[in-house]
Amino acid sequence: MTPPIYLTTPIFYVNDMPHLGHCYTLVAGDILTRFWRMTGRDVWFLTGTDEHGTKVAQAAAIHHQTPQAYADEVSQRFRHMVTYLNTTPNDFIRTTEARHYQAASALWEELEQKGQIYLGSYSGWYAVRDEAFYPESELVDGKAPTGAPVEWIEEPCYFFRLSHWEKPLLRYYADHPETIAPSSRLNETIRFIEGGLNDLAISRSKVSWGVPVPGSPHHVMYVWIDALANYISALGYPNRAAKSFQTFWPHACHLLGKDILRFHSVYWPAFLMAAGLPLPKRLYVHGWWTHDKAKMSKSLGNVIDPQALVTTYGVDAVRYFLFREMPFGQDGDFSAAALIRRLNEELADAFGNLAQRVLSFIHKYMDRKIPADVEGTSLFYWGRQQLQPLSALMEEQNIYRYLEEVLKAVYEGNRYMAQLAPWELCQGSAEDKAKMNSGLFVLTHLLKDIALFLAPIIPQTAETLLQQLNALKTPLSFDQLQAPLDTQQVLPVPTPLFRKVLL
Ligand code: MSP
């Protein structure tokens, strides 16, 4: 029996509107979730918004709103993104919710009771854009290593004994190297820990927008300890006996961008070890999108709005492009021309066309019914044989290779159709007609299997195609790879799956 899985996206800062980077992590989670649900696995998929900290408070002030009112508004935009990207989280957490306050406070108290927190004072550099403290040694030309401006802060604050966890963390990663993927990110983490861990400032006393420190209301929690706790608040922590916590927390897989590695691979596991909680099973770290080779930023005015993309190209084209264009884990460059090329050449010309040719032939020449009988070709067994290797690729979050494999079958299907040339066979002998029937039987079943395997990535189109094959059964399941198509019922009139866009 495959174990359950708890899949999370980072929670999104509500200082600004959703952009392509946010949309990428969310869709990645959705693809994995949909795939595993189709295998019958129990998946809990979480996303949400990170609403405290200086960055959000400053954005609210610029908009002449209270932080809460501003967070309410922007959080709603992210909820909207969940919908227009056709993603299916089981829960959407906000760090301003009571359940989260309760969990973050309980985590703090647990750490305090275990002697992991002490009061001190911080004087050093802080980058609001990264919501991160940086030692002098990390600055590059007076800026954070990320390029973010830093400011000098001096204030009383609480510290977490991070230094104490240096060796246990190194031991943990030596014993469980599979925790962080790709392995280059594991190495980066190990190098960082080996460089020495200082105790971490975990409260701010000059910031008021945050979760108050239990018993010390003049301090609010540092936004990262607050934010990371969302992963357990959403499962019912501090009630460790809660069913959701028991079922899913031991199987946590966090998806995150490379910019927030340190928080997830060093601070978070240290907090969890210190609190006596199990560590996440896996951190999967993805790369960054640039736009026309430049980093996306508001000041450059080159930020991509995912909603506009969806409106122009359709949700499935956007979802497909993001995971076809750049291997998960590497960086990639967004350009509308590249998206249009993928849409036109792969989705419309290769996949859409295969479906259209097969289905319109059946519609015109086969009384609108899938023919019975099959001579048996390897294409007919393609789906059944692929479930295991494709599942292995998803297990490694290798959506890119997964798509490559499915696309190979699409091209193979097109070649097979051209070779079969049913438009010639239908004029021929009884033997020719038997060959044609078998060939179309094979092709319709191949289309069903392709639709099932593409359903996690392009759910809307996959469902349309399954409908056109009279094979739409919800919830979708890979059990359907075994099920033969109905050869009795008349098929609906086929409609093109994609519309090409002019470059
Ligand atoms: N609030 C923190 C996460 C807290 S999780 C406990 C945060 N939020 S964020 O809104 O800035 O970023 C959310 C996710 O979007 C991160 O995984 C980040 O890597 C990702 N991206 C933001 N810009 C991106 C690109 N340009 N490209 C790809 N993903 C990037 O960090």
Coordinates of C-alpha atoms and ligand atoms in Angstrom, one line a residue:
M1 CA 0.0 0.0 0.0
T2 CA 1.5 3.4 -1.0
P3 CA 1.7 5.7 2.1
P4 CA -0.3 8.9 2.2
I5 CA 1.4 12.1 1.3
Y6 CA 1.2 15.7 2.6
L7 CA 2.2 18.1 -0.1
T8 CA 2.7 21.8 0.6
T9 CA 3.5 24.9 -1.4
P10 CA 5.3 27.7 0.3
I11 CA 2.7 30.2 1.7
F12 CA 2.7 33.3 -0.5
Y13 CA 3.6 36.8 0.9
V14 CA 0.7 39.1 0.6
N15 CA 2.8 42.2 0.0
D16 CA 2.1 41.9 -3.7
M17 CA -0.1 40.4 -6.4
P18 CA 0.4 36.8 -7.6
H19 CA 2.9 36.3 -10.4
L20 CA 4.4 33.6 -12.5
G21 CA 6.8 32.4 -9.8
H22 CA 4.0 31.8 -7.4
C23 CA 1.9 30.1 -10.0
Y24 CA 4.7 27.7 -10.8
T25 CA 5.0 26.2 -7.2
L26 CA 1.2 26.0 -6.9
V27 CA 0.7 24.2 -10.3
A28 CA 3.7 21.8 -9.5
G29 CA 1.9 20.8 -6.3
D30 CA -1.4 20.4 -8.1
I31 CA 0.1 18.2 -10.8
L32 CA 1.6 15.8 -8.2
T33 CA -1.6 15.9 -6.2
R34 CA -3.8 15.0 -9.1
F35 CA -1.4 12.3 -10.3
W36 CA -1.2 10.6 -6.9
R37 CA -5.0 10.9 -6.4
M38 CA -5.4 9.0 -9.7
T39 CA -3.3 6.2 -8.3
G40 CA -5.6 6.0 -5.3
R41 CA -3.1 7.5 -2.9
D42 CA -4.4 9.6 0.0
V43 CA -3.0 13.1 -0.7
W44 CA -3.5 16.2 1.4
F45 CA -2.4 19.3 -0.6
L46 CA -1.9 22.6 1.2
T47 CA -1.3 26.1 0.1
G48 CA -2.0 29.5 1.6
T49 CA -0.7 33.0 2.4
D50 CA 2.0 34.4 4.6
E51 CA 0.6 37.6 6.0
H52 CA 2.9 39.0 8.8
G53 CA 6.2 40.7 8.8
T54 CA 7.7 44.0 7.8
K55 CA 7.3 43.5 4.1
V56 CA 3.5 43.1 4.4
A57 CA 3.2 46.0 6.9
Q58 CA 5.1 48.3 4.6
A59 CA 3.1 47.3 1.5
A60 CA -0.1 48.0 3.5
A61 CA 1.2 51.4 4.6
I62 CA 1.9 52.3 1.0
H63 CA -1.7 51.5 0.1
H64 CA -3.0 53.4 3.1
Q65 CA -4.6 50.3 4.6
T66 CA -4.2 48.4 7.8
P67 CA -2.1 45.3 7.5
Q68 CA -5.1 43.2 8.2
A69 CA -7.3 44.8 5.5
Y70 CA -4.5 44.7 3.0
A71 CA -3.7 41.0 3.8
D72 CA -7.4 40.2 3.4
E73 CA -7.5 41.8 0.0
V74 CA -4.3 40.2 -1.4
S75 CA -4.9 36.8 0.2
Q76 CA -8.1 36.8 -1.8
R77 CA -6.1 37.3 -5.0
F78 CA -4.1 34.2 -4.2
R79 CA -7.3 32.3 -3.5
H80 CA -8.5 33.4 -6.9
M81 CA -5.3 32.2 -8.5
V82 CA -6.0 28.7 -7.0
T83 CA -9.3 28.8 -9.0
Y84 CA -8.2 30.1 -12.3
L85 CA -5.2 27.8 -12.4
N86 CA -7.6 24.9 -11.8
T87 CA -5.7 23.7 -8.8
T88 CA -7.2 21.5 -6.2
P89 CA -5.7 22.1 -2.7
N90 CA -7.5 20.5 0.2
D91 CA -6.9 23.5 2.4
F92 CA -5.8 27.1 2.1
I93 CA -4.2 28.5 5.3
R94 CA -3.7 32.1 6.3
T95 CA -1.3 33.0 9.0
T96 CA -3.7 35.5 10.4
E97 CA -6.2 32.8 11.2
A98 CA -6.9 31.8 14.9
R99 CA -5.8 28.2 14.2
H100 CA -2.5 29.4 13.1
Y101 CA -1.9 31.8 16.0
Q102 CA -2.7 28.9 18.3
A103 CA -0.2 26.5 16.6
A104 CA 2.6 29.1 16.2
S105 CA 2.2 30.0 19.9
A106 CA 2.2 26.4 20.9
L107 CA 5.4 25.7 18.9
W108 CA 7.1 28.6 20.6
E109 CA 6.0 27.4 24.0
E110 CA 7.2 23.9 23.3
L111 CA 10.6 25.2 22.3
E112 CA 10.8 27.5 25.3
Q113 CA 9.9 24.6 27.7
K114 CA 12.7 22.6 26.1
G115 CA 15.2 25.4 26.9
Q116 CA 15.7 26.3 23.2
I117 CA 14.8 30.0 23.5
Y118 CA 16.6 32.7 25.4
L119 CA 16.3 36.5 25.6
G120 CA 19.1 38.6 24.2
S121 CA 19.6 41.5 21.8
Y122 CA 20.3 41.6 18.1
S123 CA 22.4 44.1 16.4
G124 CA 23.1 43.5 12.8
W125 CA 21.7 43.6 9.2
Y126 CA 18.2 42.8 8.1
A127 CA 16.8 42.6 4.6
V128 CA 13.1 43.4 4.6
R129 CA 12.7 42.0 1.0
D130 CA 14.0 38.6 2.1
E131 CA 12.7 38.9 5.7
A132 CA 16.2 37.6 6.7
F133 CA 19.0 38.5 9.1
Y134 CA 22.4 38.5 7.4
P135 CA 25.8 38.5 9.2
E136 CA 28.3 41.1 7.9
S137 CA 30.4 38.3 6.3
E138 CA 27.6 37.5 3.9
L139 CA 27.1 41.0 2.5
V140 CA 28.2 41.7 -1.0
D141 CA 28.8 45.3 -1.8
G142 CA 26.8 46.4 1.1
K143 CA 23.7 44.3 0.1
A144 CA 22.3 41.0 0.9
P145 CA 23.7 38.1 -1.2
T146 CA 20.3 38.1 -3.0
G147 CA 20.8 41.8 -3.9
A148 CA 18.2 43.0 -1.4
P149 CA 19.0 46.2 0.4
V150 CA 19.8 45.7 4.1
E151 CA 19.2 47.9 7.1
W152 CA 21.0 48.0 10.5
I153 CA 18.8 47.0 13.4
E154 CA 19.4 46.9 17.1
E155 CA 16.8 45.6 19.4
P156 CA 16.1 43.2 22.3
C157 CA 14.9 39.9 20.9
Y158 CA 14.6 36.2 21.6
F159 CA 17.1 33.7 20.1
F160 CA 16.6 30.1 19.2
R161 CA 19.6 27.8 20.0
L162 CA 20.3 27.0 16.4
S163 CA 24.0 26.4 17.1
H164 CA 23.1 23.4 19.2
W165 CA 21.6 21.7 16.1
E166 CA 24.6 21.9 13.8
K167 CA 25.8 18.4 14.4
P168 CA 22.3 16.7 14.7
L169 CA 21.4 18.3 11.3
L170 CA 24.6 17.2 9.6
R171 CA 24.0 13.7 11.0
Y172 CA 20.4 13.7 9.8
Y173 CA 21.4 14.6 6.2
A174 CA 24.2 12.1 6.2
D175 CA 21.7 9.4 7.2
H176 CA 18.8 10.7 5.0
P177 CA 20.4 12.3 1.9
E178 CA 17.1 11.7 0.0
T179 CA 15.4 14.4 2.1
I180 CA 16.6 17.2 -0.2
A181 CA 16.3 17.0 -4.0
P182 CA 17.9 17.8 -6.3
S183 CA 21.2 16.7 -4.6
S184 CA 22.9 20.0 -5.5
R185 CA 20.6 21.6 -2.9
L186 CA 21.5 19.0 -0.3
N187 CA 25.2 19.9 -0.9
E188 CA 24.4 23.6 -0.6
T189 CA 22.6 22.9 2.7
I190 CA 25.5 20.8 4.1
R191 CA 28.0 23.5 3.1
F192 CA 25.9 26.2 4.9
I193 CA 25.7 24.1 8.1
E194 CA 29.3 23.2 8.0
G195 CA 30.1 26.9 7.8
G196 CA 28.8 27.1 11.4
L197 CA 25.4 28.0 12.7
N198 CA 24.8 31.0 14.9
D199 CA 21.8 31.2 17.2
L200 CA 18.9 32.7 15.3
A201 CA 16.9 35.8 16.2
I202 CA 13.3 34.7 16.3
S203 CA 11.4 37.7 17.5
R204 CA 11.2 41.4 16.6
S205 CA 10.4 44.1 19.1
K206 CA 10.4 47.0 16.7
V207 CA 7.8 45.3 14.5
S208 CA 4.2 45.0 15.6
W209 CA 2.5 43.1 12.8
G210 CA 3.0 39.5 13.8
V211 CA 2.0 36.7 16.2
P212 CA 2.7 38.0 19.7
V213 CA 5.4 36.1 21.6
P214 CA 3.6 34.1 24.3
G215 CA 4.1 35.9 27.7
S216 CA 6.0 38.7 26.0
P217 CA 3.5 40.9 24.1
H218 CA 6.1 43.5 23.3
H219 CA 7.7 41.1 20.9
V220 CA 6.2 39.5 17.8
M221 CA 7.5 36.3 16.3
Y222 CA 10.0 36.6 13.5
V223 CA 8.0 36.1 10.4
W224 CA 9.8 32.9 9.3
I225 CA 9.2 30.9 12.5
D226 CA 5.6 32.0 12.2
A227 CA 5.4 31.1 8.5
L228 CA 7.0 27.7 8.8
A229 CA 4.6 26.7 11.5
N230 CA 1.8 26.9 8.9
Y231 CA 2.7 23.4 7.7
I232 CA 1.7 22.0 11.1
S233 CA -1.1 24.4 12.0
A234 CA -3.0 23.2 9.0
L235 CA -3.0 19.6 10.3
G236 CA -4.4 20.5 13.7
Y237 CA -1.1 20.9 15.7
P238 CA -0.8 21.5 18.7
N239 CA -3.1 18.5 19.0
R240 CA -0.6 15.9 18.0
A241 CA -3.3 13.2 18.3
A242 CA -5.4 14.9 15.6
K243 CA -6.2 12.4 12.9
S244 CA -4.9 14.7 10.1
F245 CA -1.7 15.4 12.0
Q246 CA -1.1 11.7 12.7
T247 CA -1.9 10.6 9.1
F248 CA -0.1 13.2 7.1
W249 CA 2.7 14.9 9.1
P250 CA 5.0 11.8 8.9
H251 CA 4.7 12.0 5.1
A252 CA 5.3 15.7 4.5
C253 CA 6.8 16.8 1.2
H254 CA 7.5 20.6 0.9
L255 CA 7.8 22.2 -2.5
L256 CA 9.8 25.4 -2.6
G257 CA 11.9 27.7 -4.7
K258 CA 15.7 27.8 -4.3
D259 CA 15.6 31.3 -2.7
I260 CA 14.0 29.9 0.4
L261 CA 16.1 26.8 0.8
R262 CA 17.9 27.7 4.0
F263 CA 14.7 28.4 5.9
H264 CA 13.3 25.0 5.0
S265 CA 16.5 22.9 5.1
V266 CA 18.1 24.4 8.2
Y267 CA 15.8 26.4 10.4
W268 CA 12.7 24.3 10.0
P269 CA 14.2 20.9 10.7
A270 CA 16.1 22.4 13.6
F271 CA 12.8 23.8 15.1
L272 CA 11.2 20.4 14.6
M273 CA 14.0 18.4 16.1
A274 CA 14.1 20.8 19.0
A275 CA 10.3 20.4 19.5
G276 CA 10.6 16.6 19.2
L277 CA 8.5 16.5 16.0
P278 CA 9.2 14.3 13.0
L279 CA 11.0 16.0 10.1
P280 CA 9.6 16.4 6.6
K281 CA 10.3 13.4 4.3
R282 CA 11.3 15.5 1.4
L283 CA 12.1 19.1 0.3
Y284 CA 11.8 19.5 -3.4
V285 CA 13.6 22.6 -4.6
H286 CA 12.7 24.2 -7.9
G287 CA 14.5 26.9 -9.9
W288 CA 13.5 30.4 -10.9
W289 CA 11.8 31.8 -13.9
T290 CA 13.2 34.8 -15.6
H291 CA 11.4 36.9 -18.2
D292 CA 13.2 37.5 -21.5
K293 CA 16.4 36.6 -19.6
A294 CA 15.9 39.2 -16.9
K295 CA 14.9 38.7 -13.3
M296 CA 11.2 39.5 -12.9
S297 CA 10.7 42.6 -10.8
K298 CA 8.2 45.3 -10.3
S299 CA 10.8 48.1 -11.0
L300 CA 11.7 46.5 -14.4
G301 CA 7.9 46.2 -15.1
N302 CA 8.4 42.7 -16.5
V303 CA 6.4 40.7 -14.0
I304 CA 4.2 38.1 -15.6
D305 CA 0.6 38.0 -14.4
P306 CA -0.6 34.4 -14.6
Q307 CA -4.2 35.4 -14.9
A308 CA -3.5 37.4 -18.1
L309 CA -1.7 34.3 -19.5
V310 CA -4.6 32.1 -18.7
T311 CA -7.1 34.5 -20.3
T312 CA -5.0 34.7 -23.5
Y313 CA -3.8 31.1 -23.9
G314 CA -6.1 29.0 -21.8
V315 CA -5.3 27.4 -18.4
D316 CA -4.0 24.1 -19.8
A317 CA -1.6 25.7 -22.2
V318 CA -0.1 27.7 -19.3
R319 CA 0.1 24.6 -17.0
Y320 CA 1.7 22.5 -19.8
F321 CA 4.2 25.2 -20.8
L322 CA 5.5 25.7 -17.3
F323 CA 6.5 22.1 -16.9
R324 CA 7.4 21.3 -20.5
E325 CA 9.7 24.3 -21.0
M326 CA 12.0 24.0 -18.0
P327 CA 13.1 20.9 -16.1
F328 CA 11.8 21.1 -12.5
G329 CA 14.9 22.1 -10.4
Q330 CA 16.6 24.2 -13.1
D331 CA 16.0 27.8 -14.0
G332 CA 14.1 28.8 -17.1
D333 CA 13.2 31.8 -19.2
F334 CA 9.6 32.8 -19.9
S335 CA 8.7 34.2 -23.3
A336 CA 5.3 34.4 -24.9
A337 CA 6.8 33.1 -28.1
A338 CA 8.0 29.9 -26.5
L339 CA 4.6 29.4 -24.9
I340 CA 2.9 29.9 -28.3
R341 CA 5.3 27.4 -29.9
R342 CA 4.6 24.7 -27.4
L343 CA 0.9 25.3 -27.7
N344 CA 0.9 25.3 -31.5
E345 CA 3.4 22.5 -32.2
E346 CA 2.9 20.1 -29.3
L347 CA -0.6 20.6 -27.9
A348 CA -2.5 21.6 -31.1
D349 CA -0.4 20.0 -34.0
A350 CA 0.7 16.8 -32.3
F351 CA -1.8 15.9 -29.5
G352 CA -4.9 17.8 -30.6
N353 CA -4.5 16.7 -34.2
L354 CA -4.1 13.0 -33.3
A355 CA -7.4 13.1 -31.4
Q356 CA -9.1 15.1 -34.1
R357 CA -7.9 12.8 -36.9
V358 CA -8.9 9.6 -35.1
L359 CA -12.2 10.9 -33.8
S360 CA -13.4 12.6 -36.9
F361 CA -12.6 9.6 -39.0
I362 CA -14.8 7.5 -36.7
H363 CA -17.4 10.1 -36.9
K364 CA -17.5 10.2 -40.6
Y365 CA -16.8 6.6 -41.6
M366 CA -17.5 4.3 -38.7
D367 CA -21.1 5.2 -37.7
R368 CA -19.6 7.2 -34.9
K369 CA -18.7 4.1 -32.9
I370 CA -15.4 2.8 -31.7
P371 CA -14.8 -0.5 -33.6
A372 CA -14.6 -3.7 -31.8
D373 CA -11.7 -6.1 -32.0
V374 CA -7.9 -5.7 -31.8
E375 CA -5.0 -7.5 -33.4
G376 CA -2.9 -6.4 -30.6
T377 CA 0.0 -3.9 -31.0
S378 CA 2.4 -2.6 -28.4
L379 CA 0.7 0.8 -28.6
F380 CA -2.5 -0.8 -27.2
Y381 CA -0.6 -1.8 -24.1
W382 CA 1.3 1.4 -23.8
G383 CA -0.7 2.9 -20.8
R384 CA -0.6 -0.3 -18.7
Q385 CA 3.1 -0.6 -19.2
Q386 CA 3.8 3.1 -18.5
L387 CA 2.1 3.4 -15.2
Q388 CA 5.0 2.1 -13.2
P389 CA 7.8 4.0 -14.9
L390 CA 5.7 7.2 -15.0
S391 CA 4.9 6.9 -11.3
A392 CA 8.6 6.6 -10.6
L393 CA 9.2 9.9 -12.4
M394 CA 6.5 11.6 -10.4
E395 CA 8.0 10.2 -7.3
E396 CA 11.1 12.1 -8.2
Q397 CA 9.0 15.2 -9.1
N398 CA 10.4 14.8 -12.6
I399 CA 7.4 16.2 -14.4
Y400 CA 9.6 17.2 -17.3
R401 CA 10.7 13.7 -18.2
Y402 CA 7.2 12.5 -17.5
L403 CA 5.9 14.8 -20.2
E404 CA 8.6 13.8 -22.6
E405 CA 7.5 10.1 -22.3
V406 CA 3.8 11.0 -22.9
L407 CA 4.7 13.1 -25.8
K408 CA 6.7 10.3 -27.4
A409 CA 3.5 8.3 -27.4
V410 CA 1.6 11.1 -29.0
Y411 CA 4.2 11.2 -31.9
E412 CA 4.1 7.4 -32.1
G413 CA 0.3 7.6 -32.4
N414 CA 0.5 10.1 -35.2
R415 CA 3.0 7.9 -37.1
Y416 CA 0.8 4.8 -36.5
M417 CA -2.2 6.7 -37.9
A418 CA -0.3 7.8 -41.0
Q419 CA 0.9 4.2 -41.6
L420 CA -2.5 2.7 -41.0
A421 CA -4.1 5.2 -43.5
P422 CA -7.6 4.2 -42.6
W423 CA -9.0 6.5 -45.4
E424 CA -7.5 4.0 -47.8
L425 CA -8.4 0.8 -45.9
C426 CA -12.0 1.8 -45.7
Q427 CA -12.3 1.4 -49.5
G428 CA -10.6 -2.0 -49.5
S429 CA -11.3 -5.7 -48.9
A430 CA -12.8 -7.3 -45.7
E431 CA -9.2 -7.9 -44.6
D432 CA -8.4 -4.2 -45.0
K433 CA -11.4 -3.3 -43.0
A434 CA -10.5 -5.7 -40.2
K435 CA -7.0 -4.1 -40.1
M436 CA -8.6 -0.6 -40.1
N437 CA -10.9 -1.6 -37.2
S438 CA -8.1 -3.0 -35.2
G439 CA -6.0 0.1 -35.8
L440 CA -8.7 2.5 -34.8
F441 CA -9.4 0.4 -31.7
V442 CA -5.7 0.7 -30.8
L443 CA -5.6 4.4 -31.5
T444 CA -8.7 5.2 -29.4
H445 CA -7.3 3.3 -26.5
L446 CA -4.0 5.0 -26.9
L447 CA -5.9 8.4 -26.8
K448 CA -7.6 7.3 -23.6
D449 CA -4.3 6.4 -22.0
I450 CA -2.7 9.7 -23.1
A451 CA -5.7 11.6 -21.8
L452 CA -5.4 9.9 -18.4
F453 CA -1.6 10.5 -18.2
L454 CA -2.0 14.1 -19.2
A455 CA -4.9 14.7 -16.8
P456 CA -2.7 15.9 -13.9
I457 CA -1.1 18.5 -16.2
I458 CA -3.9 19.6 -18.5
P459 CA -7.0 18.4 -16.6
Q460 CA -9.6 20.4 -18.6
T461 CA -8.5 19.1 -22.0
A462 CA -8.0 15.6 -20.7
E463 CA -11.6 15.5 -19.5
T464 CA -12.9 16.9 -22.8
L465 CA -11.1 14.1 -24.7
L466 CA -12.3 11.4 -22.3
Q467 CA -15.8 12.8 -22.8
Q468 CA -15.3 12.6 -26.6
L469 CA -14.4 8.9 -26.1
N470 CA -17.4 8.3 -23.8
A471 CA -14.9 7.5 -21.1
L472 CA -15.2 10.3 -18.6
K473 CA -15.5 8.8 -15.1
T474 CA -15.0 11.0 -12.1
P475 CA -13.0 10.9 -10.0
L476 CA -10.4 10.1 -12.6
S477 CA -8.3 7.0 -11.9
F478 CA -5.5 5.1 -13.5
D479 CA -7.6 2.0 -13.0
Q480 CA -9.1 3.2 -16.3
L481 CA -6.0 2.2 -18.1
Q482 CA -7.2 -1.4 -17.9
A483 CA -10.8 -0.7 -18.9
P484 CA -11.8 -1.1 -22.5
L485 CA -13.7 1.6 -24.3
D486 CA -17.4 1.2 -25.0
T487 CA -17.9 0.1 -28.6
Q488 CA -21.7 0.2 -28.5
Q489 CA -22.4 3.8 -27.7
V490 CA -22.3 6.5 -30.3
L491 CA -19.5 9.1 -29.7
P492 CA -20.3 12.8 -29.4
V493 CA -19.3 15.1 -32.3
P494 CA -15.6 15.7 -31.9
T495 CA -14.4 19.3 -31.3
P496 CA -10.8 20.5 -31.6
L497 CA -8.9 20.3 -28.3
F498 CA -6.8 23.4 -28.8
R499 CA -6.8 26.5 -30.9
K500 CA -3.6 27.6 -32.4
V501 CA -2.4 31.1 -31.7
L502 CA -0.6 33.3 -34.2
L503 CA 2.9 34.1 -33.4
Ligands
MSP1 N1 6.4 33.6 2.3 C1 7.6 32.9 1.9 C2 7.4 31.4 2.0 C3 7.1 30.9 3.4 S1 6.8 29.2 3.4 C4 6.8 28.8 5.0 C5 7.9 33.3 0.5 N2 6.8 33.8 -0.3 S2 7.0 34.3 -1.8 O1 5.6 34.7 -2.1 O2 8.0 35.3 -1.9 O3 7.4 33.1 -2.7 C6 6.6 32.0 -2.8 C7 7.2 31.0 -3.7 O4 7.3 31.5 -5.0 C8 8.6 30.6 -3.3 O5 8.8 29.2 -3.5 C9 9.5 31.3 -4.4 O6 10.7 30.5 -4.7 C10 8.5 31.2 -5.6 N3 9.0 32.2 -6.6 C11 8.9 33.6 -6.5 N4 9.4 34.1 -7.6 C12 9.8 33.1 -8.4 C13 10.3 33.1 -9.8 N5 10.6 34.1 -10.5 N6 10.4 31.8 -10.4 C14 10.0 30.7 -9.7 N7 9.6 30.7 -8.5 C15 9.7 31.9 -7.7 O7 9.0 33.1 0.0

